[in-house]
Coordinates of C-alpha atoms in Angstrom, one line a residue:
M1 CA -57.8 29.4 -19.7
W2 CA -55.0 27.4 -18.1
V3 CA -53.5 24.4 -19.8
N4 CA -51.1 22.4 -17.7
N5 CA -49.2 19.6 -19.3
T6 CA -47.0 18.8 -16.3
N7 CA -48.7 15.4 -16.0
T8 CA -48.3 14.4 -19.6
A9 CA -46.2 11.2 -19.8
L10 CA -43.4 11.1 -22.2
K11 CA -43.1 7.9 -24.3
E12 CA -40.6 5.4 -23.2
E13 CA -37.1 6.0 -24.7
K14 CA -34.0 3.9 -24.2
R15 CA -31.5 6.6 -23.1
S16 CA -28.9 6.6 -20.4
I17 CA -28.7 8.9 -17.4
I18 CA -26.4 11.1 -19.5
D19 CA -29.5 12.7 -21.1
R20 CA -30.3 14.6 -17.9
I21 CA -26.8 16.2 -17.4
S22 CA -26.1 18.5 -20.4
L23 CA -27.1 19.2 -24.0
H24 CA -23.8 18.1 -25.5
A25 CA -24.1 14.8 -23.5
I26 CA -27.3 14.1 -25.5
I27 CA -25.4 14.8 -28.8
K28 CA -22.5 12.6 -27.8
Q29 CA -24.9 9.8 -26.9
T30 CA -26.4 10.0 -30.4
C31 CA -23.0 9.9 -32.0
F32 CA -22.3 6.7 -30.0
D33 CA -25.6 5.1 -31.0
Y34 CA -25.4 5.8 -34.8
P35 CA -21.7 6.1 -35.6
D36 CA -21.8 5.2 -39.2
N37 CA -24.9 7.2 -40.2
I38 CA -24.5 10.5 -42.1
A39 CA -24.9 13.4 -39.7
I40 CA -24.2 16.4 -41.9
E41 CA -24.1 17.1 -45.6
D42 CA -23.2 20.6 -46.8
S43 CA -22.5 20.7 -50.6
Y44 CA -21.8 24.4 -50.5
T45 CA -18.8 24.0 -48.2
D46 CA -17.9 20.5 -49.3
I47 CA -18.5 19.0 -45.9
K48 CA -20.0 15.5 -45.2
M49 CA -19.5 13.6 -42.0
T50 CA -20.9 10.7 -40.1
F51 CA -22.0 10.9 -36.5
A52 CA -18.7 9.4 -35.4
E53 CA -16.7 11.9 -37.4
F54 CA -18.8 14.7 -36.0
D55 CA -18.1 13.6 -32.4
E56 CA -14.3 13.2 -33.1
E57 CA -14.1 16.7 -34.7
A58 CA -16.1 18.3 -31.9
E59 CA -13.8 16.7 -29.3
T60 CA -10.7 17.7 -31.2
L61 CA -11.8 21.3 -31.4
A62 CA -12.8 21.3 -27.8
A63 CA -9.3 20.2 -26.9
A64 CA -7.9 23.1 -29.0
L65 CA -10.1 25.6 -27.2
Q66 CA -9.1 24.2 -23.8
S67 CA -5.4 24.5 -24.7
L68 CA -6.0 28.2 -25.5
G69 CA -7.3 28.8 -22.0
I70 CA -11.0 28.6 -22.5
K71 CA -12.7 27.8 -19.2
K72 CA -16.2 27.0 -17.9
G73 CA -18.4 30.1 -18.1
D74 CA -16.3 31.9 -20.8
K75 CA -18.2 33.6 -23.6
I76 CA -17.2 33.0 -27.2
S77 CA -18.9 34.9 -30.1
I78 CA -19.9 33.0 -33.3
F79 CA -20.8 35.1 -36.3
S80 CA -21.8 32.9 -39.2
E81 CA -24.6 31.7 -41.4
N82 CA -25.5 28.1 -41.8
N83 CA -22.8 25.6 -42.7
G84 CA -21.6 22.1 -41.9
R85 CA -19.1 23.3 -39.2
W86 CA -21.5 25.4 -37.1
L87 CA -22.8 22.6 -34.9
V88 CA -19.3 21.2 -34.5
I89 CA -18.1 24.5 -33.2
D90 CA -21.1 24.9 -31.0
Q91 CA -20.6 21.5 -29.4
A92 CA -16.9 22.1 -28.9
I93 CA -17.7 25.2 -26.9
L94 CA -20.4 23.6 -24.8
R95 CA -18.1 20.6 -24.0
N96 CA -15.8 23.1 -22.3
G97 CA -18.7 24.5 -20.3
A98 CA -18.3 27.8 -22.2
V99 CA -21.2 29.9 -23.6
D100 CA -21.6 30.9 -27.3
A101 CA -22.9 34.3 -28.2
V102 CA -24.4 33.9 -31.6
R103 CA -25.5 36.1 -34.6
G104 CA -25.4 36.0 -38.4
S105 CA -22.4 37.3 -40.2
S106 CA -24.6 39.6 -42.3
A107 CA -25.7 41.7 -39.2
P108 CA -24.5 45.3 -39.0
L109 CA -20.9 45.5 -37.8
S110 CA -21.9 47.9 -35.0
E111 CA -24.3 45.1 -33.8
L112 CA -21.6 42.5 -33.9
E113 CA -19.2 44.8 -32.0
Y114 CA -21.9 45.4 -29.4
I115 CA -22.4 41.6 -28.9
I116 CA -18.7 41.0 -28.4
E117 CA -18.5 43.7 -25.8
Q118 CA -21.8 43.1 -24.0
S119 CA -21.2 39.4 -23.8
N120 CA -17.6 39.8 -22.5
S121 CA -16.5 37.3 -25.2
V122 CA -12.9 36.1 -24.8
G123 CA -12.9 34.3 -28.1
I124 CA -14.3 35.2 -31.5
I125 CA -15.3 32.9 -34.4
L126 CA -16.0 34.4 -37.8
K127 CA -17.4 32.8 -41.0
D128 CA -14.8 34.1 -43.5
V129 CA -11.9 36.4 -44.3
A130 CA -14.2 39.2 -45.6
L131 CA -16.0 39.5 -42.2
Y132 CA -12.6 39.3 -40.4
E133 CA -11.2 42.2 -42.4
N134 CA -14.3 44.3 -41.7
L135 CA -14.1 43.6 -38.0
K136 CA -10.4 43.4 -37.4
E137 CA -9.9 47.0 -36.1
K138 CA -12.8 46.7 -33.8
I139 CA -11.6 43.3 -32.5
K140 CA -8.2 44.7 -31.5
K141 CA -9.6 46.7 -28.5
F142 CA -11.1 43.5 -27.0
N143 CA -7.8 41.6 -26.7
P144 CA -9.4 38.2 -27.2
K145 CA -7.7 34.9 -26.3
F146 CA -8.1 33.9 -29.9
V147 CA -9.9 34.6 -33.2
M148 CA -10.8 31.8 -35.6
I149 CA -12.0 32.0 -39.2
M150 CA -14.2 29.1 -40.1
F151 CA -13.5 29.1 -43.9
A152 CA -10.0 30.4 -44.9
D153 CA -7.0 28.7 -46.5
E154 CA -4.7 31.2 -45.0
V155 CA -4.9 34.6 -43.2
N156 CA -2.8 37.7 -43.1
R157 CA -1.4 38.2 -39.6
D158 CA 0.3 41.5 -40.2
D159 CA -0.6 44.2 -37.7
V160 CA -2.4 41.7 -35.5
D161 CA -1.6 41.3 -31.8
F162 CA -4.1 38.6 -30.9
P163 CA -3.9 34.8 -31.7
L164 CA -5.4 34.2 -35.1
Y165 CA -6.2 30.8 -36.5
T166 CA -8.0 29.1 -39.4
Y167 CA -10.3 26.2 -38.6
Q168 CA -7.8 23.7 -39.9
E169 CA -5.1 25.2 -37.7
M170 CA -7.3 24.8 -34.7
I171 CA -8.0 21.2 -35.5
A172 CA -4.3 20.6 -35.9
I173 CA -3.7 22.1 -32.4
G174 CA -6.5 19.9 -31.0
K175 CA -5.0 16.7 -32.4
Q176 CA -1.9 17.3 -30.3
K177 CA -3.9 17.7 -27.1
V178 CA -6.1 15.5 -24.9
F179 CA -9.4 17.0 -23.9
E180 CA -10.0 17.0 -20.2
P181 CA -13.8 16.6 -19.7
V182 CA -15.5 19.5 -17.9
E183 CA -18.4 19.0 -15.5
V184 CA -21.5 20.6 -16.9
N185 CA -25.0 20.2 -15.7
Y186 CA -28.6 21.2 -16.3
E187 CA -28.4 24.6 -14.7
D188 CA -25.2 25.8 -16.4
D189 CA -25.3 28.6 -19.0
A190 CA -25.2 27.4 -22.6
T191 CA -25.8 30.3 -25.1
L192 CA -26.6 34.0 -25.5
I193 CA -29.0 34.7 -28.4
Y194 CA -29.6 38.4 -29.2
T195 CA -33.0 39.7 -29.9
S196 CA -34.7 43.1 -30.4
G197 CA -35.4 45.2 -27.3
T198 CA -36.9 48.5 -26.3
T199 CA -33.8 50.4 -27.7
N200 CA -31.7 50.0 -30.8
K201 CA -29.4 47.7 -28.7
P202 CA -30.4 44.0 -28.9
K203 CA -31.0 42.1 -25.7
G204 CA -29.0 38.9 -24.9
V205 CA -31.3 36.1 -24.0
L206 CA -29.3 33.7 -21.7
L207 CA -30.4 30.1 -22.1
T208 CA -29.1 27.2 -20.0
H209 CA -28.4 23.6 -20.9
G210 CA -31.7 22.7 -19.3
N211 CA -33.5 25.3 -21.4
L212 CA -32.1 23.9 -24.7
M213 CA -32.6 20.3 -23.6
S214 CA -36.3 21.0 -23.4
Q215 CA -36.5 20.7 -27.1
P216 CA -35.1 17.1 -27.7
E217 CA -36.8 16.0 -24.4
K218 CA -40.3 17.4 -25.0
L219 CA -40.7 17.1 -28.7
H220 CA -40.0 13.4 -28.6
G221 CA -43.1 11.5 -29.7
L222 CA -44.7 14.6 -31.4
I223 CA -42.5 14.4 -34.5
D224 CA -41.5 11.0 -35.9
A225 CA -37.7 11.7 -36.2
Q226 CA -35.6 8.6 -36.7
P227 CA -32.2 7.5 -37.8
G228 CA -31.9 7.4 -41.6
K229 CA -34.5 10.2 -42.1
S230 CA -33.3 13.6 -43.3
I231 CA -34.1 17.2 -42.8
L232 CA -33.4 20.2 -45.1
C233 CA -32.0 23.1 -43.1
V234 CA -32.4 26.6 -44.5
L235 CA -33.2 28.9 -41.6
P236 CA -30.3 30.7 -39.7
I237 CA -28.9 28.3 -37.2
W238 CA -28.0 31.1 -34.8
H239 CA -31.8 31.7 -34.5
V240 CA -33.2 29.7 -31.7
Y241 CA -36.1 28.3 -33.8
E242 CA -33.8 26.5 -36.2
R243 CA -31.2 25.6 -33.5
G244 CA -33.7 24.2 -31.0
L245 CA -35.2 21.9 -33.6
E246 CA -31.8 20.9 -35.0
Y247 CA -30.9 19.7 -31.5
F248 CA -34.1 17.6 -31.5
F249 CA -33.5 16.1 -34.9
F250 CA -29.8 15.5 -34.2
S251 CA -30.6 13.7 -31.0
H252 CA -32.7 11.2 -33.0
G253 CA -30.0 10.4 -35.6
T254 CA -31.5 12.4 -38.4
T255 CA -29.3 13.5 -41.3
F256 CA -28.9 17.3 -41.8
I257 CA -28.8 18.7 -45.4
Y258 CA -27.8 22.3 -45.4
T259 CA -29.0 24.7 -48.0
N260 CA -29.6 28.5 -48.3
V261 CA -32.4 30.8 -49.4
M262 CA -31.0 31.1 -53.0
N263 CA -30.9 27.4 -53.5
V264 CA -33.7 26.0 -51.3
R265 CA -36.1 25.5 -54.2
S266 CA -33.8 23.4 -56.2
D267 CA -32.5 21.5 -53.1
M268 CA -36.0 20.6 -52.1
V269 CA -36.3 18.7 -55.4
K270 CA -32.7 17.4 -55.4
Y271 CA -32.7 15.9 -51.9
R272 CA -36.4 15.3 -51.2
T273 CA -35.8 15.2 -47.5
T274 CA -38.2 13.7 -44.9
F275 CA -38.5 17.0 -43.0
M276 CA -38.2 20.7 -43.5
I277 CA -38.6 23.6 -41.0
A278 CA -39.2 27.1 -42.2
V279 CA -40.8 30.5 -41.4
P280 CA -44.1 31.6 -43.0
R281 CA -42.3 33.7 -45.6
I282 CA -40.8 30.5 -47.2
W283 CA -44.1 28.7 -47.2
E284 CA -45.7 31.8 -48.8
S285 CA -43.0 31.8 -51.4
I286 CA -43.6 28.1 -52.1
C287 CA -47.3 28.8 -52.6
S288 CA -46.6 31.7 -54.9
N289 CA -44.2 29.7 -57.0
I290 CA -46.8 26.9 -57.4
K291 CA -49.5 29.4 -58.3
N292 CA -47.2 31.2 -60.8
S293 CA -46.4 28.0 -62.5
I294 CA -50.1 27.6 -63.2
K295 CA -50.5 31.1 -64.6
S296 CA -48.4 30.3 -67.6
R297 CA -51.0 27.7 -68.7
S298 CA -54.1 28.3 -70.7
K299 CA -57.1 30.2 -69.3
S300 CA -59.2 27.0 -69.3
F301 CA -56.5 25.2 -67.3
I302 CA -56.2 28.0 -64.8
K303 CA -60.0 28.0 -64.3
L304 CA -60.0 24.3 -63.8
F305 CA -57.2 24.5 -61.2
Q306 CA -59.0 27.2 -59.3
F307 CA -62.2 25.1 -59.4
A308 CA -60.1 22.2 -58.0
I309 CA -58.6 24.2 -55.2
F310 CA -62.1 25.6 -54.3
W311 CA -63.7 22.1 -53.9
S312 CA -60.7 20.5 -52.2
T313 CA -60.8 23.3 -49.7
I314 CA -64.5 22.7 -49.1
N315 CA -63.7 19.0 -48.6
K316 CA -60.9 19.6 -46.1
K317 CA -63.1 22.1 -44.1
A318 CA -65.8 19.5 -43.8
L319 CA -63.2 16.9 -42.7
R320 CA -62.0 19.4 -40.0
Y321 CA -65.5 19.4 -38.5
L322 CA -65.8 15.6 -38.5
Q323 CA -62.3 15.2 -37.0
R324 CA -63.2 18.0 -34.4
T325 CA -60.2 20.0 -35.6
N326 CA -62.0 23.3 -36.4
V327 CA -60.8 25.8 -33.7
Y328 CA -63.7 28.2 -34.4
V329 CA -66.4 25.6 -33.6
K330 CA -67.2 25.7 -29.9
N331 CA -70.0 23.1 -29.8
Y332 CA -70.3 20.3 -32.3
N333 CA -73.7 18.8 -32.9
I334 CA -75.5 16.0 -34.8
L335 CA -76.9 18.3 -37.4
G336 CA -73.4 19.6 -38.1
D337 CA -72.1 16.1 -38.3
I338 CA -74.8 15.1 -40.9
W339 CA -74.2 18.2 -43.0
N340 CA -70.4 18.0 -43.0
K341 CA -70.4 14.3 -43.6
A342 CA -72.6 14.8 -46.7
V343 CA -70.4 17.6 -47.9
Y344 CA -67.2 15.5 -47.3
L345 CA -68.5 12.4 -49.1
L346 CA -69.9 14.4 -52.0
T347 CA -66.6 16.3 -52.6
L348 CA -64.2 13.4 -51.8
P349 CA -64.3 11.9 -55.3
L350 CA -63.6 15.4 -56.8
H351 CA -60.7 15.9 -54.4
K352 CA -59.2 12.5 -55.2
L353 CA -59.6 13.2 -59.0
F354 CA -57.9 16.6 -58.6
K355 CA -55.1 15.1 -56.5
K356 CA -54.3 12.7 -59.4
M357 CA -54.7 15.5 -62.0
F358 CA -52.8 18.3 -60.3
Y359 CA -51.6 18.0 -56.7
E360 CA -49.4 14.9 -56.8
K361 CA -47.5 16.4 -59.9
L362 CA -47.1 19.8 -58.2
V363 CA -45.9 18.3 -54.9
S364 CA -43.4 16.2 -56.8
K365 CA -42.3 19.1 -59.1
F366 CA -41.7 21.5 -56.2
G367 CA -40.3 18.9 -53.8
V368 CA -42.8 19.6 -51.0
G369 CA -43.8 15.9 -50.4
F370 CA -42.3 16.0 -46.9
E371 CA -43.4 13.4 -44.3
T372 CA -43.6 16.4 -41.9
S373 CA -42.9 20.1 -42.5
V374 CA -42.9 22.6 -39.7
S375 CA -43.8 26.3 -39.8
G376 CA -42.9 28.6 -36.9
G377 CA -41.5 32.1 -36.2
G378 CA -44.8 33.7 -36.9
A379 CA -48.4 33.0 -38.1
L380 CA -49.0 31.6 -41.5
A381 CA -52.0 33.4 -43.2
P382 CA -55.1 31.2 -43.5
V383 CA -55.1 31.5 -47.3
F384 CA -51.8 29.7 -47.4
V385 CA -52.8 27.1 -44.8
D386 CA -55.9 26.3 -46.9
F387 CA -53.9 26.0 -50.1
L388 CA -51.2 23.7 -48.7
E389 CA -53.9 21.6 -47.0
A390 CA -55.7 21.2 -50.3
L391 CA -52.5 20.0 -51.9
E392 CA -52.0 17.6 -48.9
V393 CA -48.7 19.1 -47.9
N394 CA -48.1 17.8 -44.4
L395 CA -47.6 21.0 -42.4
I396 CA -47.6 21.4 -38.6
V397 CA -47.4 24.7 -36.8
G398 CA -45.6 25.5 -33.6
Y399 CA -45.2 28.6 -31.3
G400 CA -42.5 29.9 -29.2
L401 CA -40.0 32.8 -28.6
T402 CA -36.3 33.2 -28.3
E403 CA -36.9 33.5 -24.5
T404 CA -38.5 30.1 -24.5
S405 CA -35.8 28.1 -26.3
P406 CA -38.2 28.3 -28.4
V407 CA -41.1 25.8 -28.6
L408 CA -44.0 26.2 -26.2
T409 CA -46.8 24.6 -28.2
I410 CA -46.9 22.5 -31.4
N411 CA -49.4 20.6 -33.4
D412 CA -48.7 16.9 -32.9
A413 CA -47.6 15.4 -36.2
M414 CA -49.0 12.0 -35.1
R415 CA -52.6 13.3 -35.0
P416 CA -54.8 15.2 -37.4
A417 CA -53.6 18.8 -38.0
I418 CA -55.4 21.7 -36.3
P419 CA -55.4 24.4 -38.9
Y420 CA -55.0 28.0 -37.6
S421 CA -53.9 26.9 -34.2
A422 CA -50.4 26.9 -32.7
G423 CA -51.0 23.5 -31.2
R424 CA -51.0 22.3 -27.6
P425 CA -48.4 22.9 -24.9
L426 CA -45.4 20.6 -24.7
P427 CA -45.2 18.2 -21.8
N428 CA -44.5 19.9 -18.5
T429 CA -45.3 23.2 -20.0
E430 CA -48.0 25.5 -18.5
V431 CA -49.9 28.0 -20.6
K432 CA -52.4 30.6 -19.2
I433 CA -54.6 33.1 -21.0
V434 CA -55.1 36.0 -18.6
S435 CA -56.9 39.3 -18.6
L436 CA -54.7 42.3 -19.7
E437 CA -56.2 44.4 -17.0
T438 CA -56.4 42.1 -14.0
M439 CA -54.0 39.2 -15.0
K440 CA -56.6 36.8 -13.8
P441 CA -57.1 33.5 -15.8
L442 CA -59.7 33.5 -18.5
G443 CA -61.9 30.7 -19.8
A444 CA -61.9 28.8 -23.1
Y445 CA -62.4 31.0 -26.2
E446 CA -61.8 34.2 -24.2
K447 CA -59.1 36.4 -25.7
G448 CA -56.3 37.6 -23.4
L449 CA -52.6 37.7 -22.8
V450 CA -50.5 34.5 -23.1
I451 CA -48.2 33.8 -20.2
V452 CA -46.2 30.6 -19.8
R453 CA -44.1 28.6 -17.4
G454 CA -41.8 25.6 -18.0
Q455 CA -38.3 24.2 -18.4
Q456 CA -37.7 26.1 -21.6
V457 CA -38.2 29.6 -20.1
M458 CA -34.9 31.6 -20.2
K459 CA -32.7 32.3 -17.3
E460 CA -32.6 36.0 -17.9
Y461 CA -31.7 38.9 -20.2
Y462 CA -28.0 39.1 -19.7
K463 CA -26.9 42.1 -17.6
D464 CA -30.4 43.5 -17.7
A465 CA -32.2 42.8 -14.5
E466 CA -34.9 45.5 -15.2
A467 CA -35.9 44.0 -18.5
T468 CA -35.9 40.5 -17.0
A469 CA -38.1 41.6 -14.1
A470 CA -40.5 43.2 -16.6
V471 CA -41.4 39.9 -18.3
L472 CA -40.4 37.1 -15.8
S473 CA -42.2 36.8 -12.4
D474 CA -40.6 35.5 -9.3
D475 CA -42.6 32.2 -9.6
G476 CA -41.4 31.6 -13.1
W477 CA -44.2 32.9 -15.3
F478 CA -43.1 34.5 -18.6
N479 CA -45.1 37.2 -20.2
T480 CA -45.0 36.5 -24.0
G481 CA -46.6 39.7 -25.0
D482 CA -48.8 37.7 -27.4
L483 CA -52.6 37.7 -27.4
G484 CA -54.7 34.6 -28.0
W485 CA -57.2 32.2 -26.7
M486 CA -57.6 28.5 -25.9
T487 CA -60.1 26.0 -27.3
S488 CA -61.8 23.7 -24.9
D489 CA -59.4 21.0 -26.0
G490 CA -56.4 23.1 -25.1
D491 CA -55.2 24.2 -28.5
L492 CA -53.7 27.7 -28.6
V493 CA -54.9 30.2 -31.2
L494 CA -52.9 33.4 -31.5
T495 CA -54.5 36.7 -32.5
G496 CA -51.9 39.4 -32.2
R497 CA -49.3 41.0 -30.0
E498 CA -49.6 43.1 -26.9
K499 CA -46.0 44.2 -27.4
E500 CA -45.0 46.7 -30.0
I501 CA -42.4 44.4 -31.6
I502 CA -43.4 43.4 -35.1
V503 CA -42.2 40.0 -36.3
L504 CA -42.0 39.7 -40.1
S505 CA -42.7 36.4 -41.8
N506 CA -39.0 35.8 -42.3
G507 CA -38.5 35.9 -38.5
E508 CA -36.9 39.4 -38.3
N509 CA -38.0 41.5 -35.3
I510 CA -38.9 45.2 -35.9
E511 CA -39.3 47.8 -33.2
P512 CA -41.8 50.3 -34.7
S513 CA -41.5 53.3 -32.5
P514 CA -38.0 54.5 -33.6
I515 CA -39.1 54.3 -37.3
E516 CA -42.4 56.0 -36.6
Q517 CA -40.6 58.8 -34.7
V518 CA -38.3 59.4 -37.7
C519 CA -41.2 59.6 -40.1
L520 CA -43.1 62.0 -37.8
E521 CA -40.3 64.5 -38.4
S522 CA -41.9 65.1 -41.8
Q523 CA -44.3 68.1 -41.9
H524 CA -46.5 66.0 -44.2
I525 CA -47.1 63.2 -41.7
N526 CA -49.5 63.8 -38.8
Q527 CA -49.7 60.3 -37.5
I528 CA -48.2 56.9 -38.5
M529 CA -48.5 53.3 -37.3
L530 CA -46.3 50.5 -38.6
V531 CA -47.9 47.2 -39.5
G532 CA -46.5 43.9 -40.8
Q533 CA -46.9 41.2 -38.2
D534 CA -46.3 37.9 -40.0
K535 CA -46.0 39.8 -43.3
P536 CA -43.0 39.8 -45.6
V537 CA -42.3 43.5 -45.4
I538 CA -43.1 46.5 -43.2
G539 CA -46.2 48.6 -44.0
A540 CA -47.7 51.7 -42.5
L541 CA -51.0 53.4 -41.9
I542 CA -50.5 57.1 -42.4
V543 CA -52.7 60.1 -41.4
P544 CA -51.4 62.9 -43.6
A545 CA -51.0 66.4 -42.2
N546 CA -53.2 69.2 -43.6
A547 CA -50.0 70.8 -45.1
A548 CA -49.8 67.8 -47.5
Y549 CA -53.4 68.2 -48.6
Q550 CA -52.9 71.9 -49.2
Q551 CA -50.1 71.2 -51.7
F552 CA -52.7 69.5 -53.8
G553 CA -55.4 72.2 -53.8
S554 CA -57.3 71.4 -50.7
S555 CA -58.6 73.9 -48.2
E556 CA -57.0 74.5 -44.8
T557 CA -59.5 72.0 -43.3
P558 CA -60.1 69.4 -46.0
T559 CA -63.3 67.3 -45.9
T560 CA -63.2 63.5 -45.9
V561 CA -64.3 63.5 -49.5
D562 CA -61.4 65.8 -50.4
K563 CA -58.9 63.6 -48.6
E564 CA -60.0 60.4 -50.2
R565 CA -59.8 62.0 -53.7
I566 CA -56.3 63.3 -53.0
H567 CA -55.1 60.0 -51.6
K568 CA -55.4 58.5 -55.1
M569 CA -53.3 61.1 -56.8
P570 CA -50.0 59.8 -58.1
G571 CA -48.2 62.9 -57.1
F572 CA -49.5 62.7 -53.5
I573 CA -48.4 59.1 -53.2
E574 CA -45.0 59.9 -54.6
L575 CA -44.6 62.8 -52.1
F576 CA -44.9 60.3 -49.2
K577 CA -42.6 57.8 -50.8
K578 CA -39.9 60.4 -51.0
E579 CA -40.6 61.8 -47.5
I580 CA -40.3 58.3 -45.9
S581 CA -37.2 57.4 -48.0
T582 CA -35.5 60.6 -47.1
R583 CA -36.1 60.4 -43.4
M584 CA -35.0 56.8 -43.2
K585 CA -31.8 57.4 -45.1
V586 CA -30.8 60.2 -42.7
K587 CA -30.8 57.7 -39.8
S588 CA -28.1 55.2 -40.8
H589 CA -28.8 52.7 -38.0
F590 CA -31.9 51.3 -39.7
R591 CA -31.5 47.9 -41.3
P592 CA -32.7 47.0 -44.9
Y593 CA -35.6 45.0 -43.6
E594 CA -36.8 48.0 -41.5
R595 CA -37.6 50.0 -44.6
I596 CA -41.3 50.9 -45.1
V597 CA -42.3 49.2 -48.3
K598 CA -46.1 49.7 -48.4
F599 CA -48.5 52.3 -47.0
E600 CA -52.1 53.4 -47.0
F601 CA -53.6 56.7 -46.1
I602 CA -56.2 57.1 -43.3
S603 CA -58.6 60.0 -43.4
E604 CA -59.6 60.0 -39.7
E605 CA -57.1 61.0 -37.0
F606 CA -56.3 58.6 -34.2
S607 CA -57.8 60.1 -31.0
P608 CA -59.1 59.2 -27.5
A609 CA -62.6 60.0 -28.8
N610 CA -62.6 57.2 -31.4
G611 CA -60.8 54.8 -29.1
L612 CA -57.5 54.8 -31.1
L613 CA -55.4 56.8 -28.6
T614 CA -55.0 56.6 -24.8
L615 CA -55.6 59.7 -22.7
T616 CA -51.8 60.2 -22.8
A617 CA -51.8 60.1 -26.6
K618 CA -50.3 56.6 -27.0
M619 CA -51.6 54.6 -29.9
K620 CA -53.8 51.7 -29.1
R621 CA -52.2 49.5 -31.7
N622 CA -54.6 46.5 -31.5
N623 CA -57.6 48.8 -31.8
I624 CA -56.2 50.6 -34.8
A625 CA -55.2 47.3 -36.5
E626 CA -58.7 45.9 -35.8
K627 CA -60.5 48.9 -37.1
Y628 CA -58.4 49.1 -40.3
A629 CA -58.0 45.4 -40.9
K630 CA -59.4 45.6 -44.4
V631 CA -57.1 48.5 -45.3
I632 CA -54.1 46.5 -44.1
E633 CA -55.4 43.4 -46.0
K634 CA -55.7 45.6 -49.2
M635 CA -52.1 46.9 -48.6
Y636 CA -50.6 43.4 -48.8
K637 CA -52.7 42.1 -51.7

């Protein structure tokens, strides 16, 4: 299936030619259009500024950077979580034609050191003094043109031979200078975003101004962003998903309210913003919190609420058929219309009653009454989609990758939602479903590999021509590594990943092979495959070794019955918990989110005979996941 939106006309928008030059030109134009509107509010760092103030501060900081010798093409590392100064710094760097290499401040120090070195950063910007103290000795060897700390009243400059400034000191320098504009265009490099690769070293995805500009340009008309509306920002801004959408909303004069994971629940109620973008894990948490609030009520109340959700879900599913938004229906017919219209009309009074009784109060109590909320960074499980739809939470889903800036497809907020789909391709974006074996295009509803081409596709993996060539063809097609199919209307439905990388529901990328190899060092583990795509934590399917069974009284060749009996023994389960924990602790490079939290035992070995191994003994991950889907589902209940 090939969907080509190159002929889709963008809605008319009164913008100057400046839009087609650089990303920061779009931002500057917005500041000119809405100078007195609030641009950013961050109560956690006591920052609040209008668009005019934002523009002035970005220009002042750009002048300071220029005076320190920052030139077009220079790389500057930014290591920080969300805050009201991040976008100011980002824009100051881009106005100089420089490139920011970004990561969160909570990343392992070895990873931050690697990014500084791999990106050839000549400047380093850190969130706070604590991070600076931890990185100081490592920074010395890079001899940077400057180091700036975003939040610090003063800094200790003893034993430091590089220029060190606080944010306020840099602003003071900039006020004494006049910024000389730098010519920057569509093709120029803008940012380096680091993502998991085939080794423990992250890969630097190099995105241009044109790549990033694809988001404000192509999302226009799909989400009703306007001046005066507001968005709650909780995801890491150094992640391309949050950052790309922030550029889109900023370009439309939307006010940013910054929060964090600890306070997002209370801030949803406090600010009641128009929009929120989040990963599936946050939406799952919201659903769980709503359900937990019901559990404290009487048994009769709980049963009534469950009854309400059941019939509201039936009502919404019937409506999907009538609106032609059920991705699993290939051919609609008159009998289906009659049946679903009857179901819809019969259940509609019940749904309206339950909406008044339960849903409106819950939506208000938990602050989820957004005009539009967006889920991305992974697939949201159908059970949560159905629950939020029953409550009438306006949720749209999009799809993309770091390498695609990120959005490739999205459900149009201006039309009925398409549950379970990732939406349609953005304007001027081509999406093909091709055969894994032949790479030839497939038809509608045929499952295959998703490949894409468009303005948003990255320039390259920085300093890694081999990795770039492996995913990006000479004629611009990018291999996403994702599996899926297209409906006859051009909606993309994702089904899994051809790549080994696992993406958790919080957006973290996990490479399973190194973890599996460490676990296989145990004499008790015969085979192991990590799972957890779109789940909150890593899980594993484990084929125990006979040595483990023998410890619990089994023979040298235990039967399936013996194995299944032993699998339930507390001591057997505890043995594997200790084995996995011990092996993981020995390897210090593993991050906290790479810990195996859940596992289930498999009685049958993976082999070529049962279709779970290749002839070269490589696991067929998709086959294994499909065969043991119910086991995996049980693991995460």
